[in-house]
Each structure stands twice: as structure tokens, then as C-alpha cells.
Tab-separated table of N, CA, C and O and ligand atoms in Angstrom:
chain	number	residue	atom	x	y	z
F	151	MET	N	84.641	113.251	82.419
F	151	MET	CA	85.002	114.643	82.712
F	151	MET	C	86.021	115.166	81.701
F	151	MET	O	86.580	116.238	81.893
F	152	GLY	N	86.355	114.404	80.690
F	152	GLY	CA	87.319	114.836	79.704
F	152	GLY	C	88.757	114.506	80.063
F	152	GLY	O	89.662	114.824	79.304
F	153	ALA	N	88.970	113.879	81.209
F	153	ALA	CA	90.334	113.529	81.611
F	153	ALA	C	90.879	112.461	80.679
F	153	ALA	O	90.160	111.555	80.275
F	154	ARG	N	92.138	112.576	80.344
F	154	ARG	CA	92.760	111.611	79.448
F	154	ARG	C	93.835	110.775	80.139
F	154	ARG	O	94.236	109.749	79.669
F	155	LYS	N	94.304	111.271	81.273
F	155	LYS	CA	95.329	110.528	82.006
F	155	LYS	C	94.846	110.325	83.441
F	155	LYS	O	94.538	111.283	84.129
F	156	VAL	N	94.787	109.081	83.832
F	156	VAL	CA	94.258	108.768	85.158
F	156	VAL	C	95.241	107.861	85.892
F	156	VAL	O	95.651	106.819	85.374
F	157	ALA	N	95.642	108.280	87.090
F	157	ALA	CA	96.510	107.443	87.925
F	157	ALA	C	95.637	106.663	88.901
F	157	ALA	O	94.793	107.240	89.582
F	158	LEU	N	95.816	105.348	88.925
F	158	LEU	CA	95.043	104.498	89.828
F	158	LEU	C	95.990	103.898	90.858
F	158	LEU	O	96.948	103.208	90.510
F	159	PHE	N	95.711	104.192	92.110
F	159	PHE	CA	96.613	103.774	93.180
F	159	PHE	C	96.187	102.437	93.773
F	159	PHE	O	95.039	102.263	94.174
F	160	ALA	N	97.142	101.533	93.842
F	160	ALA	CA	96.896	100.247	94.484
F	160	ALA	C	96.868	100.442	96.001
F	160	ALA	O	97.241	101.493	96.508
F	161	LEU	N	96.429	99.418	96.695
F	161	LEU	CA	96.437	99.474	98.159
F	161	LEU	C	97.855	99.207	98.655
F	161	LEU	O	98.616	98.477	98.021
F	162	THR	N	98.186	99.785	99.794
F	162	THR	CA	99.481	99.472	100.392
F	162	THR	C	99.261	98.547	101.591
F	162	THR	O	98.230	97.869	101.669
F	163	GLN	N	100.202	98.519	102.506
F	163	GLN	CA	100.130	97.584	103.644
F	163	GLN	C	99.121	98.092	104.669
F	163	GLN	O	99.506	98.536	105.748
F	164	ILE	N	97.843	98.022	104.340
F	164	ILE	CA	96.835	98.599	105.227
F	164	ILE	C	96.688	97.812	106.528
F	164	ILE	O	96.105	98.310	107.479
F	165	GLY	N	97.238	96.604	106.568
F	165	GLY	CA	97.233	95.823	107.810
F	165	GLY	C	98.201	96.363	108.847
F	165	GLY	O	98.206	95.915	109.989
F	166	CYS	N	99.018	97.344	108.458
F	166	CYS	CA	99.988	97.940	109.394
F	166	CYS	C	99.472	99.245	109.985
F	166	CYS	O	100.175	99.875	110.774
F	167	THR	N	98.276	99.670	109.617
F	167	THR	CA	97.752	100.936	110.129
F	167	THR	C	97.320	100.774	111.587
F	167	THR	O	96.929	99.680	112.011
F	168	PRO	N	97.373	101.855	112.365
F	168	PRO	CA	96.954	101.779	113.778
F	168	PRO	C	95.520	101.259	113.938
F	168	PRO	O	95.227	100.494	114.857
F	169	LEU	N	94.625	101.646	113.031
F	169	LEU	CA	93.242	101.165	113.119
F	169	LEU	C	93.191	99.644	112.997
F	169	LEU	O	92.544	98.969	113.801
F	170	ALA	N	93.890	99.108	111.997
F	170	ALA	CA	93.882	97.655	111.773
F	170	ALA	C	94.495	96.912	112.948
F	170	ALA	O	93.920	95.933	113.447
F	171	THR	N	95.649	97.399	113.436
F	171	THR	CA	96.332	96.669	114.507
F	171	THR	C	95.567	96.750	115.824
F	171	THR	O	95.513	95.776	116.563
F	172	SER	N	94.912	97.894	116.079
F	172	SER	CA	94.173	98.000	117.345
F	172	SER	C	92.855	97.232	117.276
F	172	SER	O	92.407	96.655	118.262
F	173	LYS	N	92.246	97.183	116.095
F	173	LYS	CA	90.949	96.523	115.974
F	173	LYS	C	91.073	95.001	115.933
F	173	LYS	O	90.258	94.293	116.508
F	174	PHE	N	92.100	94.490	115.237
F	174	PHE	CA	92.188	93.046	115.016
F	174	PHE	C	93.273	92.348	115.820
F	174	PHE	O	93.274	91.129	115.927
F	175	GLY	N	94.231	93.123	116.359
F	175	GLY	CA	95.302	92.497	117.131
F	175	GLY	C	96.311	91.851	116.197
F	175	GLY	O	95.969	91.460	115.080
F	176	THR	N	97.569	91.748	116.654
F	176	THR	CA	98.619	91.263	115.755
F	176	THR	C	99.446	90.145	116.365
F	176	THR	O	100.409	89.693	115.756
F	177	ASP	N	99.091	89.712	117.560
F	177	ASP	CA	99.829	88.633	118.211
F	177	ASP	C	101.320	88.978	118.323
F	177	ASP	O	102.185	88.149	118.036
F	178	GLY	N	101.603	90.221	118.689
F	178	GLY	CA	102.982	90.658	118.894
F	178	GLY	C	103.694	91.152	117.638
F	178	GLY	O	104.775	91.711	117.710
F	179	LYS	N	103.091	90.914	116.478
F	179	LYS	CA	103.708	91.369	115.218
F	179	LYS	C	103.280	92.818	114.934
F	179	LYS	O	102.291	93.290	115.499
F	180	PRO	N	104.016	93.526	114.054
F	180	PRO	CA	103.659	94.924	113.781
F	180	PRO	C	102.432	95.098	112.879
F	180	PRO	O	101.855	96.188	112.841
F	181	CYS	N	102.017	94.045	112.174
F	181	CYS	CA	100.936	94.201	111.188
F	181	CYS	C	99.927	93.060	111.269
F	181	CYS	O	100.235	91.985	111.790
F	182	VAL	N	98.747	93.303	110.744
F	182	VAL	CA	97.729	92.259	110.644
F	182	VAL	C	97.923	91.561	109.291
F	182	VAL	O	97.609	92.102	108.236
F	183	LYS	N	98.473	90.360	109.348
F	183	LYS	CA	98.876	89.635	108.145
F	183	LYS	C	97.704	89.398	107.184
F	183	LYS	O	97.834	89.570	105.972
F	184	SER	N	96.550	88.996	107.726
F	184	SER	CA	95.413	88.656	106.855
F	184	SER	C	94.942	89.864	106.050
F	184	SER	O	94.542	89.724	104.886
F	185	ILE	N	95.028	91.050	106.644
F	185	ILE	CA	94.600	92.259	105.930
F	185	ILE	C	95.609	92.607	104.833
F	185	ILE	O	95.227	92.953	103.720
F	186	ASN	N	96.886	92.463	105.131
F	186	ASN	CA	97.897	92.718	104.099
F	186	ASN	C	97.771	91.723	102.948
F	186	ASN	O	97.943	92.077	101.786
F	187	LYS	N	97.447	90.484	103.280
F	187	LYS	CA	97.257	89.470	102.232
F	187	LYS	C	96.073	89.829	101.351
F	187	LYS	O	96.123	89.674	100.131
F	188	ALA	N	94.992	90.305	101.977
F	188	ALA	CA	93.800	90.699	101.220
F	188	ALA	C	94.112	91.881	100.309
F	188	ALA	O	93.645	91.927	99.158
F	189	ALA	N	94.928	92.827	100.798
F	189	ALA	CA	95.304	93.987	99.987
F	189	ALA	C	96.136	93.546	98.777
F	189	ALA	O	95.933	94.039	97.664
F	190	MET	N	97.028	92.574	98.985
F	190	MET	CA	97.856	92.075	97.875
F	190	MET	C	96.998	91.358	96.842
F	190	MET	O	97.205	91.497	95.632
F	191	LEU	N	96.031	90.591	97.343
F	191	LEU	CA	95.105	89.885	96.441
F	191	LEU	C	94.333	90.891	95.593
F	191	LEU	O	94.198	90.735	94.375
F	192	PHE	N	93.865	91.951	96.258
F	192	PHE	CA	93.145	93.021	95.551
F	192	PHE	C	94.038	93.625	94.474
F	192	PHE	O	93.626	93.766	93.319
F	193	ASN	N	95.285	93.952	94.836
F	193	ASN	CA	96.198	94.606	93.900
F	193	ASN	C	96.481	93.733	92.680
F	193	ASN	O	96.543	94.232	91.561
F	194	HIS	N	96.639	92.438	92.900
F	194	HIS	CA	96.973	91.560	91.790
F	194	HIS	C	95.796	91.356	90.844
F	194	HIS	O	95.997	90.983	89.691
F	195	LYS	N	94.584	91.599	91.322
F	195	LYS	CA	93.426	91.561	90.419
F	195	LYS	C	93.153	92.940	89.829
F	195	LYS	O	92.533	93.056	88.775
F	196	PHE	N	93.619	93.965	90.536
F	196	PHE	CA	93.404	95.347	90.110
F	196	PHE	C	94.285	95.690	88.908
F	196	PHE	O	93.843	96.349	87.973
F	197	LYS	N	95.518	95.185	88.901
F	197	LYS	CA	96.461	95.496	87.833
F	197	LYS	C	95.946	95.056	86.456
F	197	LYS	O	95.967	95.856	85.520
F	198	PRO	N	95.472	93.814	86.283
F	198	PRO	CA	94.923	93.434	84.974
F	198	PRO	C	93.693	94.253	84.585
F	198	PRO	O	93.437	94.453	83.392
F	199	LEU	N	92.969	94.730	85.585
F	199	LEU	CA	91.804	95.576	85.311
F	199	LEU	C	92.250	96.904	84.691
F	199	LEU	O	91.601	97.410	83.770
F	200	VAL	N	93.379	97.426	85.176
F	200	VAL	CA	93.926	98.668	84.624
F	200	VAL	C	94.380	98.422	83.180
F	200	VAL	O	94.136	99.245	82.292
F	201	ASP	N	95.002	97.277	82.920
F	201	ASP	CA	95.403	96.917	81.546
F	201	ASP	C	94.181	96.852	80.638
F	201	ASP	O	94.213	97.305	79.493
F	202	GLN	N	93.113	96.294	81.162
F	202	GLN	CA	91.862	96.165	80.404
F	202	GLN	C	91.274	97.544	80.094
F	202	GLN	O	90.802	97.773	78.982
F	203	LEU	N	91.324	98.450	81.078
F	203	LEU	CA	90.847	99.820	80.861
F	203	LEU	C	91.626	100.488	79.732
F	203	LEU	O	91.048	101.165	78.883
F	204	ASN	N	92.940	100.268	79.699
F	204	ASN	CA	93.776	100.848	78.648
F	204	ASN	C	93.440	100.253	77.286
F	204	ASN	O	93.400	100.965	76.286
F	205	ALA	N	93.177	98.947	77.268
F	205	ALA	CA	92.851	98.283	76.002
F	205	ALA	C	91.508	98.769	75.450
F	205	ALA	O	91.332	98.896	74.241
F	206	ASN	N	90.580	99.059	76.359
F	206	ASN	CA	89.228	99.444	75.939
F	206	ASN	C	89.055	100.942	75.704
F	206	ASN	O	88.025	101.363	75.188
F	207	ASN	N	90.027	101.746	76.112
F	207	ASN	CA	89.922	103.203	75.975
F	207	ASN	C	91.210	103.748	75.365
F	207	ASN	O	92.091	104.222	76.076
F	208	GLU	N	91.290	103.688	74.040
F	208	GLU	CA	92.545	104.048	73.379
F	208	GLU	C	92.889	105.533	73.493
F	208	GLU	O	94.055	105.902	73.338
F	209	ASP	N	91.888	106.379	73.770
F	209	ASP	CA	92.164	107.816	73.859
F	209	ASP	C	92.480	108.260	75.282
F	209	ASP	O	92.582	109.447	75.565
F	210	ALA	N	92.632	107.305	76.198
F	210	ALA	CA	92.960	107.652	77.584
F	210	ALA	C	94.111	106.778	78.061
F	210	ALA	O	94.388	105.719	77.488
F	211	LEU	N	94.795	107.256	79.097
F	211	LEU	CA	95.894	106.479	79.664
F	211	LEU	C	95.652	106.272	81.154
F	211	LEU	O	95.544	107.227	81.921
F	212	PHE	N	95.547	105.023	81.539
F	212	PHE	CA	95.375	104.673	82.953
F	212	PHE	C	96.697	104.101	83.449
F	212	PHE	O	97.264	103.196	82.837
F	213	THR	N	97.194	104.645	84.539
F	213	THR	CA	98.484	104.204	85.071
F	213	THR	C	98.298	103.568	86.436
F	213	THR	O	97.718	104.171	87.343
F	214	PHE	N	98.769	102.344	86.550
F	214	PHE	CA	98.720	101.620	87.815
F	214	PHE	C	99.896	102.075	88.674
F	214	PHE	O	101.048	101.969	88.263
F	215	ILE	N	99.613	102.612	89.856
F	215	ILE	CA	100.675	103.062	90.767
F	215	ILE	C	100.788	102.074	91.921
F	215	ILE	O	99.842	101.900	92.692
F	216	ASN	N	101.950	101.424	91.987
F	216	ASN	CA	102.188	100.473	93.067
F	216	ASN	C	102.822	101.226	94.245
F	216	ASN	O	104.028	101.401	94.311
F	217	ILE	N	101.990	101.639	95.183
F	217	ILE	CA	102.435	102.411	96.344
F	217	ILE	C	103.445	101.622	97.183
F	217	ILE	O	104.411	102.175	97.699
F	218	THR	N	103.225	100.337	97.282
F	218	THR	CA	104.128	99.519	98.104
F	218	THR	C	105.556	99.588	97.589
F	218	THR	O	106.501	99.721	98.365
F	219	SER	N	105.723	99.541	96.261
F	219	SER	CA	107.091	99.577	95.726
F	219	SER	C	107.706	100.963	95.875
F	219	SER	O	108.923	101.112	95.846
F	220	ILE	N	106.862	102.000	96.062
F	220	ILE	CA	107.383	103.354	96.301
F	220	ILE	C	107.752	103.519	97.774
F	220	ILE	O	108.833	103.993	98.111
F	221	LEU	N	106.856	103.072	98.666
F	221	LEU	CA	107.090	103.222	100.105
F	221	LEU	C	108.164	102.272	100.618
F	221	LEU	O	108.912	102.609	101.533
F	222	TYR	N	108.202	101.067	100.061
F	222	TYR	CA	109.143	100.049	100.538
F	222	TYR	C	109.955	99.516	99.366
F	222	TYR	O	109.753	98.383	98.933
F	223	PRO	N	110.887	100.339	98.828
F	223	PRO	CA	111.654	99.895	97.649
F	223	PRO	C	112.490	98.643	97.910
F	223	PRO	O	112.865	97.949	96.985
F	224	GLN	N	112.734	98.330	99.184
F	224	GLN	CA	113.512	97.126	99.501
F	224	GLN	C	112.677	95.857	99.367
F	224	GLN	O	113.183	94.765	99.580
F	225	GLY	N	111.391	96.002	99.078
F	225	GLY	CA	110.574	94.807	98.854
F	225	GLY	C	109.426	94.644	99.823
F	225	GLY	O	108.746	93.639	99.782
F	226	GLY	N	109.181	95.598	100.680
F	226	GLY	CA	108.016	95.520	101.544
F	226	GLY	C	108.370	95.253	102.985
F	226	GLY	O	108.434	94.114	103.416
F	227	LEU	N	108.576	96.313	103.748
F	227	LEU	CA	108.919	96.257	105.161
F	227	LEU	C	108.029	95.294	105.925
F	227	LEU	O	108.500	94.388	106.596
F	228	CYS	N	106.709	95.490	105.796
F	228	CYS	CA	105.788	94.732	106.628
F	228	CYS	C	105.582	93.308	106.135
F	228	CYS	O	105.141	92.452	106.887
F	229	ILE	N	105.891	93.049	104.864
F	229	ILE	CA	105.734	91.693	104.346
F	229	ILE	C	106.671	90.757	105.136
F	229	ILE	O	106.313	89.663	105.516
F	230	HIS	N	107.876	91.280	105.415
F	230	HIS	CA	108.855	90.438	106.112
F	230	HIS	C	108.583	90.352	107.609
F	230	HIS	O	109.056	89.442	108.260
F	231	MET	N	107.826	91.328	108.136
F	231	MET	CA	107.621	91.360	109.590
F	231	MET	C	106.304	90.713	110.024
F	231	MET	O	106.064	90.583	111.204
F	232	THR	N	105.460	90.316	109.088
F	232	THR	CA	104.155	89.766	109.476
F	232	THR	C	104.251	88.320	109.901
F	232	THR	O	105.093	87.590	109.548
A	392	NAG	C1	104.043	96.038	94.115
A	392	NAG	O1	105.353	96.169	94.569
A	392	NAG	C2	105.718	95.209	95.549
A	392	NAG	C3	107.117	95.568	96.042
A	392	NAG	O2	107.995	95.769	95.007
A	392	NAG	C4	105.628	93.817	94.910
A	392	NAG	O3	105.972	92.843	95.889
A	392	NAG	C5	104.214	93.577	94.417
A	392	NAG	O4	104.134	92.340	93.740
A	392	NAG	C6	103.777	94.687	93.472
A	392	NAG	N1	102.349	94.532	93.194
A	392	NAG	C7	101.863	94.443	91.954
A	392	NAG	C8	100.389	94.255	91.846
A	392	NAG	O5	102.567	94.519	90.962
């Protein structure tokens, strides 16, 4: 589409959403740990993919946005509570 700057958003703590907690249960915890772990796994594979996009497209800029570090600057609210 001619875009030269693209922001790519990583997943956040999706195991803490009402849908996830009501569907899978949390055993008294605020979040579904397995879903948050899967989101982190996705993010850690997603970041090198963004680097690869930048390497392969010199006329465009792809920016990896880590939503978790924006929402939870202290290091991840739900990571400690799962
Ligand atoms: C995103 O930020 C969180 C919190 O600072 C950090 O724990 C996590 O490793 C970061 N994820 C990536 C893919 O850099």
C-alpha cells in the first residue's frame, strides 16, 4: 500500500482477559498461566521476525511494540500473580 513505517504489536497478557479466565479457569489466580506463557513464546519468536522484515526491506521500517512493557512498566503485573 506504499506504507513505509509499520508498527507491529506484540501480544500482551491475554491469559488475564475475562474470556480466558471464564473459559479456562484459573484455580484462584487472576490469570490463565498457560495462555500467558504461550503469548510470551509467540512474542519472543515474533521479535526476530520483525528484525528479519527490517533486514529484507531496506526502504521500510517495522517497529516491534512491546505492549506488556508499556502496560506493566514494573515488569508484568500478571507474570508475578500467575
Ligand atoms: C516485553 O516486555 C516485558 C516487560 O518489560 C519483558 O518481560 C518481555 O521480555 C518483553 N518481550 C520481548 C519479546 O522483548
